[in-house]
Amino acid sequence: MSTEPPPASAAAGLASSTELPTLSKIASSTELPTLSKKQLRKSARKAERAAAAEQQQMHPPAPVAEDPFVANYGDVPVEETQSKAVTARSWTEVAELDAAAAAVGRSVLVRGFAQDICSLGSMAFVVVRQGRSSVQCVLAANAGAGVSRQMVAFAKSLTKESVVDVEGVVAFPKEPVVSTTQQVEIQVRKIYCINRAIATLPFNLEDAARSEAEYEKPLKDGQQFPRVGQDTRLNHRPLELRTPTNQAILRISSQVQRKFREFLWSKDFDEIHTPKLLGGASEGGAAVFKLMYNGQSACLAQSPQLHKQMAIIGGCRRVFEVGPVFRAETSRTHRHLCEFTGLDVEMEIKEHYFEVCDVIDDLFVSIFKHLAEKCKEELETINRQYSFEPLKYLEQTLKLTYEEGIQMLKEAGTEMEPMGDLNTEAEKKLGRLVKEKYGTDFFILHRYPLAVRPFYTMPCYDNPAYSNSFDVFLRGEEIISGAQRIHVPGMLAKRAKECGIDASTMSAYMESFRCASVYL
Amino acid sequence: MSTEPPPASAAAGLASSTELPTLSKIASSTELPTLSKKQLRKSARKAERAAAAEQQQMHPPAPVAEDPFVANYGDVPVEETQSKAVTARSWTEVAELDAAAAAVGRSVLVRGFAQDICSLGSMAFVVVRQGRSSVQCVLAANAGAGVSRQMVAFAKSLTKESVVDVEGVVAFPKEPVVSTTQQVEIQVRKIYCINRAIATLPFNLEDAARSEAEYEKPLKDGQQFPRVGQDTRLNHRPLELRTPTNQAILRISSQVQRKFREFLWSKDFDEIHTPKLLGGASEGGAAVFKLMYNGQSACLAQSPQLHKQMAIIGGCRRVFEVGPVFRAETSRTHRHLCEFTGLDVEMEIKEHYFEVCDVIDDLFVSIFKHLAEKCKEELETINRQYSFEPLKYLEQTLKLTYEEGIQMLKEAGTEMEPMGDLNTEAEKKLGRLVKEKYGTDFFILHRYPLAVRPFYTMPCYDNPAYSNSFDVFLRGEEIISGAQRIHVPGMLAKRAKECGIDASTMSAYMESFRCASVYL
């Protein structure tokens, strides 16, 4: 979002945190709406009580004077959030608050979560967070700036994770702020609470955002941070989503899909949506969820495979789908999920299944580059909590035959059945061996033994014991499975029939491929 | 896909359909692979039999000579489709075959469906279709061009909707071709059948592609085209998908989503995927599909609403989802579907629900413009079968209040309850009235009576009988419903609990909006 340029007077010099600009410097476009007198008196009384309570703890009770700055703070009553007016006020993104000289002295208006609230003598500090970005907001009683003692007390009374609107002036902090992402602070002129969180949250966000190393360090000194268990996290998922790492994961997930689509669009693929409620099981190998559909038995689609194929037969030469896949798995691992989002591709093959491998090669290299370029900060955020090594990949993706893979494993001392399938352990080991030898975390293994692939896989031309199929590996885990399909007479028609479609008369391109379950 | 430039000798003059270029003019990069002798003999015998059969009908039987051009045609055996080799041959798109002088004389290689096969004396004509584009391919026995009588007979023996590879030279037809989209023809040098369709399809594609006008015209002369019923179409959906209209609809559907995403990405929205298997019903108003999930009762999500809200509460300020929505509807209309693809948006509101209306305004205007610009031909294709008027919309979308809408209906003689809901008929009539008065098919109706909206809708600031809600209309049909939400204490938490999530302690932005069920 665009923000107002700073007034020339403020931009000319760097205001320190003690040089408070006067109210006249605040651009009118960022002023918060004035609350009604009744509402304000209510808020003021509340803040006064809070201030009085604090005073009582520190000093003997003193008579509370009427606050002339009562309009500058308070809990916003519901009426004020009822779309009262379109003010066209200009909001600033916390991420855009940088330490460039031009920013200092500027009036800004931000909305965010009160991540941390603390007091230092007569001052209050509120860290306001938006997404992965945070900024320190400072309040010190100062009649010239319109900040009363009661207003400081109101800020101190805020609860963590409340939603707050802060209006103030950007300044350099006296000392560098280590606990926020932004290196400037906001000297608060107005502060309102839009939505007050309960005082005791199920867990502190800081505790949910710590890395293993941060947990282990104080243990040596006999101290301990509270750990937040998986169940607690999932039971309070909206709260846990607010950690910088989860914000980064959601953003990266969105960006992976974005690049996936942009790349495929550029290669003339169309996006389709296939039905999820089917008359029969769509994939033989996986367990199926069954339900009743208007008195008939129905299944949840375990794969969009059949309908993707029908799109190709229907003359759509290149299609993809991003959507839910349902499998009634009894085990629960990151590779056995009852519901996951599948990224599926199906395309006509003109001559050779390498045409598909080439699309995958270019697709993934473009996604990797996009993430490295556009999500650098998000990757760093995740790396701080869950440490990982940077991804290694080649400009031209390595293709190994299954035979070559088996040979590498044998030479490294792993006993392998030459025509058997790779188990998880062998896949991981092969990933390590390939990384050592070729310097890549990402490669394609092709020409699998026909016996370990589904019955509709096309055998190799020169040796029918092998097949025109491939798996794609990322860090030693299979993330894609694909193949050229064979035209088993009646096979597709039979499966279509089970799903309620009479396809007995279809003429078809039967060469196509499937690329499901892309985890990143 | 890029294609080879034509050889200079061929490009220099315009070849007529009788001036057949010699084989040497055909670029080697487009040559089809040579089949093995055994395969070829098999194909040749088949074609000879077909040629002989035809000869018998027309002439007395004559001795059949060995065909020197037997390698230039035939049914491709399965072995040839088994990813035998990467030849890097250059394929041409039918849509790119234009009548520009530069194209004429060029050698091309295309794969497509044999849409129509007919013979005229000793010549064969095969119309090859790719997507919505089609081109006429001509065969005439010509020893100099490598085309034998048997090859022409092979072409005549092709069945409709078979997959064929055609290699030939682009030429101007002697007479304009009215039955194809492309205004050039291909003089065939080689033709192979990749996949032969059965001789009698469940219906002819032409019959499935006719408009009502086309059906009605011959009726006056006592003639009749076969009609293809809805059940037949759906039972053979892969075949029906091949009609130009369906190809256009699929492309437009893909393009609507594409622009939807591109616009929202440009406005800092992230794409999310919410669970479809829930512990309880996600929307009170709609019927729910129930199923068993590992011994527990589960529901299919009727709306992503709850999880979208949780994403906003979780600090994701702008999210969208494109995914399946499940409703156990008992009626079956285009507005009552058991499964449809919903385009859902949820965003933080800073001040006023008009912020959401503005996003919708810009979003739809950008989609309309994108379609008019990028899908002009697709819209024309659909219009030929299902006639429609061009969409009318305003650069700045019209916003009417519910009161204004009711007033318009009253003035037009429709009796209306001032605080009642609009029924389908009233919505349609309002659409017509708005189009007459404002010249737009697309508008936003807002400030609905609170009583006709869901309980979590925010009342208006100035009159609690109305609400901060809106519906969006396209050609008199509601396509979007949205509102500012109210924070009913415990409401979201209760609903979350029903879906298996403990959200009792959430602090929330409760201002957000829902935009579901976008049909276009």
PDB file of C-alpha atoms in Angstrom, chain A residues 296-479:
ATOM      1  CA  GLN A 296     -26.860 -44.155  -3.504  1.00  0.00           C
ATOM      2  CA  SER A 297     -23.409 -45.179  -2.394  1.00  0.00           C
ATOM      3  CA  ALA A 298     -20.638 -42.732  -3.338  1.00  0.00           C
ATOM      4  CA  CYS A 299     -16.890 -42.369  -2.855  1.00  0.00           C
ATOM      5  CA  LEU A 300     -14.551 -39.436  -2.303  1.00  0.00           C
ATOM      6  CA  ALA A 301     -12.015 -39.164  -5.120  1.00  0.00           C
ATOM      7  CA  GLN A 302      -8.620 -40.620  -4.138  1.00  0.00           C
ATOM      8  CA  SER A 303      -7.078 -39.079  -7.212  1.00  0.00           C
ATOM      9  CA  PRO A 304      -8.217 -36.891 -10.113  1.00  0.00           C
ATOM     10  CA  GLN A 305      -6.466 -39.365 -12.434  1.00  0.00           C
ATOM     11  CA  LEU A 306      -9.477 -40.771 -14.284  1.00  0.00           C
ATOM     12  CA  HIS A 307     -11.029 -37.392 -14.960  1.00  0.00           C
ATOM     13  CA  LYS A 308      -7.722 -35.864 -15.974  1.00  0.00           C
ATOM     14  CA  GLN A 309      -7.389 -38.656 -18.525  1.00  0.00           C
ATOM     15  CA  MET A 310     -10.891 -38.001 -19.759  1.00  0.00           C
ATOM     16  CA  ALA A 311      -9.987 -34.336 -20.267  1.00  0.00           C
ATOM     17  CA  ILE A 312      -7.073 -35.429 -22.477  1.00  0.00           C
ATOM     18  CA  ILE A 313      -9.328 -37.846 -24.359  1.00  0.00           C
ATOM     19  CA  GLY A 314     -11.749 -34.952 -24.638  1.00  0.00           C
ATOM     20  CA  GLY A 315      -9.200 -32.985 -26.616  1.00  0.00           C
ATOM     21  CA  CYS A 316      -7.741 -30.776 -23.860  1.00  0.00           C
ATOM     22  CA  ARG A 317      -4.112 -31.439 -24.575  1.00  0.00           C
ATOM     23  CA  ARG A 318      -2.530 -30.104 -21.389  1.00  0.00           C
ATOM     24  CA  VAL A 319      -4.403 -29.755 -18.105  1.00  0.00           C
ATOM     25  CA  PHE A 320      -3.623 -29.381 -14.440  1.00  0.00           C
ATOM     26  CA  GLU A 321      -5.545 -29.364 -11.191  1.00  0.00           C
ATOM     27  CA  VAL A 322      -4.823 -28.183  -7.670  1.00  0.00           C
ATOM     28  CA  GLY A 323      -7.299 -29.664  -5.244  1.00  0.00           C
ATOM     29  CA  PRO A 324      -8.060 -31.948  -2.328  1.00  0.00           C
ATOM     30  CA  VAL A 325      -7.308 -35.665  -2.493  1.00  0.00           C
ATOM     31  CA  PHE A 326      -9.014 -38.011  -0.023  1.00  0.00           C
ATOM     32  CA  ARG A 327      -7.568 -41.315   1.177  1.00  0.00           C
ATOM     33  CA  ALA A 328      -8.884 -43.283   4.134  1.00  0.00           C
ATOM     34  CA  GLU A 329      -5.384 -43.961   5.444  1.00  0.00           C
ATOM     35  CA  THR A 330      -5.100 -45.728   8.774  1.00  0.00           C
ATOM     36  CA  SER A 331      -1.497 -44.678   9.392  1.00  0.00           C
ATOM     37  CA  ARG A 332      -0.731 -41.037   9.987  1.00  0.00           C
ATOM     38  CA  THR A 333       2.665 -39.865   8.722  1.00  0.00           C
ATOM     39  CA  HIS A 334       3.654 -36.943   6.523  1.00  0.00           C
ATOM     40  CA  ARG A 335       3.355 -39.413   3.644  1.00  0.00           C
ATOM     41  CA  HIS A 336       0.019 -40.905   4.710  1.00  0.00           C
ATOM     42  CA  LEU A 337      -2.651 -38.247   4.958  1.00  0.00           C
ATOM     43  CA  CYS A 338      -6.424 -38.602   4.850  1.00  0.00           C
ATOM     44  CA  GLU A 339      -6.676 -35.302   3.014  1.00  0.00           C
ATOM     45  CA  PHE A 340      -4.032 -33.361   1.186  1.00  0.00           C
ATOM     46  CA  THR A 341      -3.779 -30.812  -1.604  1.00  0.00           C
ATOM     47  CA  GLY A 342      -2.585 -32.505  -4.775  1.00  0.00           C
ATOM     48  CA  LEU A 343      -0.918 -30.711  -7.670  1.00  0.00           C
ATOM     49  CA  ASP A 344      -1.815 -32.826 -10.667  1.00  0.00           C
ATOM     50  CA  VAL A 345      -0.731 -32.505 -14.272  1.00  0.00           C
ATOM     51  CA  GLU A 346      -1.776 -34.482 -17.338  1.00  0.00           C
ATOM     52  CA  MET A 347      -0.542 -33.914 -20.856  1.00  0.00           C
ATOM     53  CA  GLU A 348      -0.550 -35.424 -24.305  1.00  0.00           C
ATOM     54  CA  ILE A 349       2.788 -37.041 -25.171  1.00  0.00           C
ATOM     55  CA  LYS A 350       3.791 -36.674 -28.800  1.00  0.00           C
ATOM     56  CA  GLU A 351       6.661 -39.179 -28.867  1.00  0.00           C
ATOM     57  CA  HIS A 352       8.424 -39.832 -25.587  1.00  0.00           C
ATOM     58  CA  TYR A 353       7.805 -39.547 -21.862  1.00  0.00           C
ATOM     59  CA  PHE A 354      10.883 -37.325 -21.629  1.00  0.00           C
ATOM     60  CA  GLU A 355       8.553 -34.554 -22.872  1.00  0.00           C
ATOM     61  CA  VAL A 356       6.881 -34.800 -19.467  1.00  0.00           C
ATOM     62  CA  CYS A 357      10.186 -34.994 -17.599  1.00  0.00           C
ATOM     63  CA  ASP A 358      11.280 -31.821 -19.387  1.00  0.00           C
ATOM     64  CA  VAL A 359       8.142 -29.976 -18.241  1.00  0.00           C
ATOM     65  CA  ILE A 360       8.798 -31.112 -14.665  1.00  0.00           C
ATOM     66  CA  ASP A 361      12.461 -30.140 -14.921  1.00  0.00           C
ATOM     67  CA  ASP A 362      11.663 -26.592 -16.075  1.00  0.00           C
ATOM     68  CA  LEU A 363       8.677 -26.278 -13.724  1.00  0.00           C
ATOM     69  CA  PHE A 364      10.625 -27.112 -10.584  1.00  0.00           C
ATOM     70  CA  VAL A 365      13.720 -25.139 -11.488  1.00  0.00           C
ATOM     71  CA  SER A 366      11.451 -22.123 -12.040  1.00  0.00           C
ATOM     72  CA  ILE A 367       9.732 -22.686  -8.668  1.00  0.00           C
ATOM     73  CA  PHE A 368      13.096 -23.035  -6.875  1.00  0.00           C
ATOM     74  CA  LYS A 369      14.343 -19.817  -8.458  1.00  0.00           C
ATOM     75  CA  HIS A 370      11.126 -17.982  -7.671  1.00  0.00           C
ATOM     76  CA  LEU A 371      11.348 -18.969  -3.991  1.00  0.00           C
ATOM     77  CA  ALA A 372      15.019 -18.036  -3.734  1.00  0.00           C
ATOM     78  CA  GLU A 373      14.261 -14.662  -5.253  1.00  0.00           C
ATOM     79  CA  LYS A 374      10.821 -13.724  -3.885  1.00  0.00           C
ATOM     80  CA  CYS A 375      10.734 -15.596  -0.561  1.00  0.00           C
ATOM     81  CA  LYS A 376      14.260 -15.072   0.724  1.00  0.00           C
ATOM     82  CA  GLU A 377      13.055 -13.476   3.969  1.00  0.00           C
ATOM     83  CA  GLU A 378      10.370 -16.099   4.492  1.00  0.00           C
ATOM     84  CA  LEU A 379      12.969 -18.869   4.080  1.00  0.00           C
ATOM     85  CA  GLU A 380      15.242 -17.127   6.591  1.00  0.00           C
ATOM     86  CA  THR A 381      12.354 -16.845   9.052  1.00  0.00           C
ATOM     87  CA  ILE A 382      11.631 -20.572   8.815  1.00  0.00           C
ATOM     88  CA  ASN A 383      15.335 -21.390   9.011  1.00  0.00           C
ATOM     89  CA  ARG A 384      15.596 -19.565  12.342  1.00  0.00           C
ATOM     90  CA  GLN A 385      12.997 -21.872  13.939  1.00  0.00           C
ATOM     91  CA  TYR A 386      13.509 -25.032  11.884  1.00  0.00           C
ATOM     92  CA  SER A 387      17.072 -25.053  10.638  1.00  0.00           C
ATOM     93  CA  PHE A 388      17.695 -26.430   7.133  1.00  0.00           C
ATOM     94  CA  GLU A 389      20.416 -26.388   4.514  1.00  0.00           C
ATOM     95  CA  PRO A 390      19.856 -24.392   1.319  1.00  0.00           C
ATOM     96  CA  LEU A 391      18.376 -26.470  -1.490  1.00  0.00           C
ATOM     97  CA  LYS A 392      20.861 -27.643  -4.105  1.00  0.00           C
ATOM     98  CA  TYR A 393      19.641 -28.185  -7.640  1.00  0.00           C
ATOM     99  CA  LEU A 394      21.030 -28.205 -11.168  1.00  0.00           C
ATOM    100  CA  GLU A 395      19.986 -25.888 -13.981  1.00  0.00           C
ATOM    101  CA  GLN A 396      19.325 -29.013 -16.037  1.00  0.00           C
ATOM    102  CA  THR A 397      17.744 -31.617 -13.763  1.00  0.00           C
ATOM    103  CA  LEU A 398      19.632 -34.897 -13.429  1.00  0.00           C
ATOM    104  CA  LYS A 399      17.880 -37.944 -14.930  1.00  0.00           C
ATOM    105  CA  LEU A 400      19.074 -41.338 -13.699  1.00  0.00           C
ATOM    106  CA  THR A 401      17.714 -44.681 -14.813  1.00  0.00           C
ATOM    107  CA  TYR A 402      16.461 -47.014 -12.126  1.00  0.00           C
ATOM    108  CA  GLU A 403      19.310 -49.383 -13.044  1.00  0.00           C
ATOM    109  CA  GLU A 404      21.861 -46.630 -12.442  1.00  0.00           C
ATOM    110  CA  GLY A 405      20.236 -45.843  -9.080  1.00  0.00           C
ATOM    111  CA  ILE A 406      20.346 -49.501  -8.012  1.00  0.00           C
ATOM    112  CA  GLN A 407      23.986 -49.685  -9.082  1.00  0.00           C
ATOM    113  CA  MET A 408      24.865 -46.651  -6.937  1.00  0.00           C
ATOM    114  CA  LEU A 409      23.156 -48.228  -3.932  1.00  0.00           C
ATOM    115  CA  LYS A 410      24.921 -51.552  -4.516  1.00  0.00           C
ATOM    116  CA  GLU A 411      28.302 -49.883  -4.778  1.00  0.00           C
ATOM    117  CA  ALA A 412      27.559 -48.137  -1.486  1.00  0.00           C
ATOM    118  CA  GLY A 413      26.945 -51.532   0.129  1.00  0.00           C
ATOM    119  CA  THR A 414      23.123 -51.680   0.133  1.00  0.00           C
ATOM    120  CA  GLU A 415      21.752 -55.056  -0.946  1.00  0.00           C
ATOM    121  CA  MET A 416      19.151 -54.484  -3.614  1.00  0.00           C
ATOM    122  CA  GLU A 417      16.748 -56.654  -5.575  1.00  0.00           C
ATOM    123  CA  PRO A 418      17.442 -55.459  -9.140  1.00  0.00           C
ATOM    124  CA  MET A 419      13.758 -55.558 -10.088  1.00  0.00           C
ATOM    125  CA  GLY A 420      12.261 -54.755  -6.662  1.00  0.00           C
ATOM    126  CA  ASP A 421      10.868 -51.444  -5.448  1.00  0.00           C
ATOM    127  CA  LEU A 422      12.849 -48.900  -3.423  1.00  0.00           C
ATOM    128  CA  ASN A 423      11.816 -48.686   0.214  1.00  0.00           C
ATOM    129  CA  THR A 424      11.866 -45.398   2.118  1.00  0.00           C
ATOM    130  CA  GLU A 425      15.319 -46.096   3.543  1.00  0.00           C
ATOM    131  CA  ALA A 426      16.807 -46.877   0.120  1.00  0.00           C
ATOM    132  CA  GLU A 427      15.230 -43.717  -1.312  1.00  0.00           C
ATOM    133  CA  LYS A 428      16.813 -41.622   1.438  1.00  0.00           C
ATOM    134  CA  LYS A 429      20.196 -43.252   0.935  1.00  0.00           C
ATOM    135  CA  LEU A 430      20.007 -42.768  -2.821  1.00  0.00           C
ATOM    136  CA  GLY A 431      19.209 -39.099  -2.176  1.00  0.00           C
ATOM    137  CA  ARG A 432      22.406 -38.785  -0.120  1.00  0.00           C
ATOM    138  CA  LEU A 433      24.514 -40.632  -2.717  1.00  0.00           C
ATOM    139  CA  VAL A 434      23.173 -38.501  -5.567  1.00  0.00           C
ATOM    140  CA  LYS A 435      23.839 -35.324  -3.602  1.00  0.00           C
ATOM    141  CA  GLU A 436      27.441 -36.410  -2.931  1.00  0.00           C
ATOM    142  CA  LYS A 437      28.118 -37.396  -6.528  1.00  0.00           C
ATOM    143  CA  TYR A 438      26.106 -34.832  -8.488  1.00  0.00           C
ATOM    144  CA  GLY A 439      25.582 -31.997  -5.992  1.00  0.00           C
ATOM    145  CA  THR A 440      21.779 -31.911  -6.248  1.00  0.00           C
ATOM    146  CA  ASP A 441      18.832 -32.491  -3.877  1.00  0.00           C
ATOM    147  CA  PHE A 442      16.484 -32.808  -6.846  1.00  0.00           C
ATOM    148  CA  PHE A 443      16.554 -35.511  -9.522  1.00  0.00           C
ATOM    149  CA  ILE A 444      14.418 -37.762 -11.692  1.00  0.00           C
ATOM    150  CA  LEU A 445      14.689 -41.568 -11.501  1.00  0.00           C
ATOM    151  CA  HIS A 446      13.148 -43.243 -14.546  1.00  0.00           C
ATOM    152  CA  ARG A 447      12.691 -46.640 -16.273  1.00  0.00           C
ATOM    153  CA  TYR A 448      11.308 -48.388 -13.167  1.00  0.00           C
ATOM    154  CA  PRO A 449      10.748 -52.146 -13.348  1.00  0.00           C
ATOM    155  CA  LEU A 450       7.311 -52.715 -14.877  1.00  0.00           C
ATOM    156  CA  ALA A 451       6.398 -55.100 -12.046  1.00  0.00           C
ATOM    157  CA  VAL A 452       6.500 -52.364  -9.381  1.00  0.00           C
ATOM    158  CA  ARG A 453       4.340 -49.883 -11.302  1.00  0.00           C
ATOM    159  CA  PRO A 454       0.540 -49.819 -11.811  1.00  0.00           C
ATOM    160  CA  PHE A 455      -0.856 -52.127 -14.494  1.00  0.00           C
ATOM    161  CA  TYR A 456      -1.638 -49.275 -16.884  1.00  0.00           C
ATOM    162  CA  THR A 457       2.040 -48.208 -17.188  1.00  0.00           C
ATOM    163  CA  MET A 458       3.601 -48.420 -20.656  1.00  0.00           C
ATOM    164  CA  PRO A 459       6.485 -50.956 -20.904  1.00  0.00           C
ATOM    165  CA  CYS A 460       9.785 -49.821 -22.411  1.00  0.00           C
ATOM    166  CA  TYR A 461      10.215 -50.330 -26.132  1.00  0.00           C
ATOM    167  CA  ASP A 462      13.544 -52.122 -25.837  1.00  0.00           C
ATOM    168  CA  ASN A 463      12.917 -54.153 -22.678  1.00  0.00           C
ATOM    169  CA  PRO A 464       9.400 -54.924 -21.420  1.00  0.00           C
ATOM    170  CA  ALA A 465      10.746 -55.700 -17.935  1.00  0.00           C
ATOM    171  CA  TYR A 466      11.157 -51.921 -17.516  1.00  0.00           C
ATOM    172  CA  SER A 467       8.558 -49.198 -17.958  1.00  0.00           C
ATOM    173  CA  ASN A 468       8.186 -45.649 -19.285  1.00  0.00           C
ATOM    174  CA  SER A 469       7.754 -44.307 -15.769  1.00  0.00           C
ATOM    175  CA  PHE A 470       9.559 -42.045 -13.339  1.00  0.00           C
ATOM    176  CA  ASP A 471       9.601 -40.758  -9.793  1.00  0.00           C
ATOM    177  CA  VAL A 472      10.956 -37.368  -8.810  1.00  0.00           C
ATOM    178  CA  PHE A 473      12.972 -36.977  -5.616  1.00  0.00           C
ATOM    179  CA  LEU A 474      13.557 -33.973  -3.393  1.00  0.00           C
ATOM    180  CA  ARG A 475      15.941 -34.408  -0.457  1.00  0.00           C
ATOM    181  CA  GLY A 476      15.598 -38.191  -0.699  1.00  0.00           C
ATOM    182  CA  GLU A 477      11.801 -38.255  -0.728  1.00  0.00           C
ATOM    183  CA  GLU A 478       9.595 -39.122  -3.669  1.00  0.00           C
ATOM    184  CA  ILE A 479       7.438 -36.087  -4.426  1.00  0.00           C
TER     185      ILE A 479
END
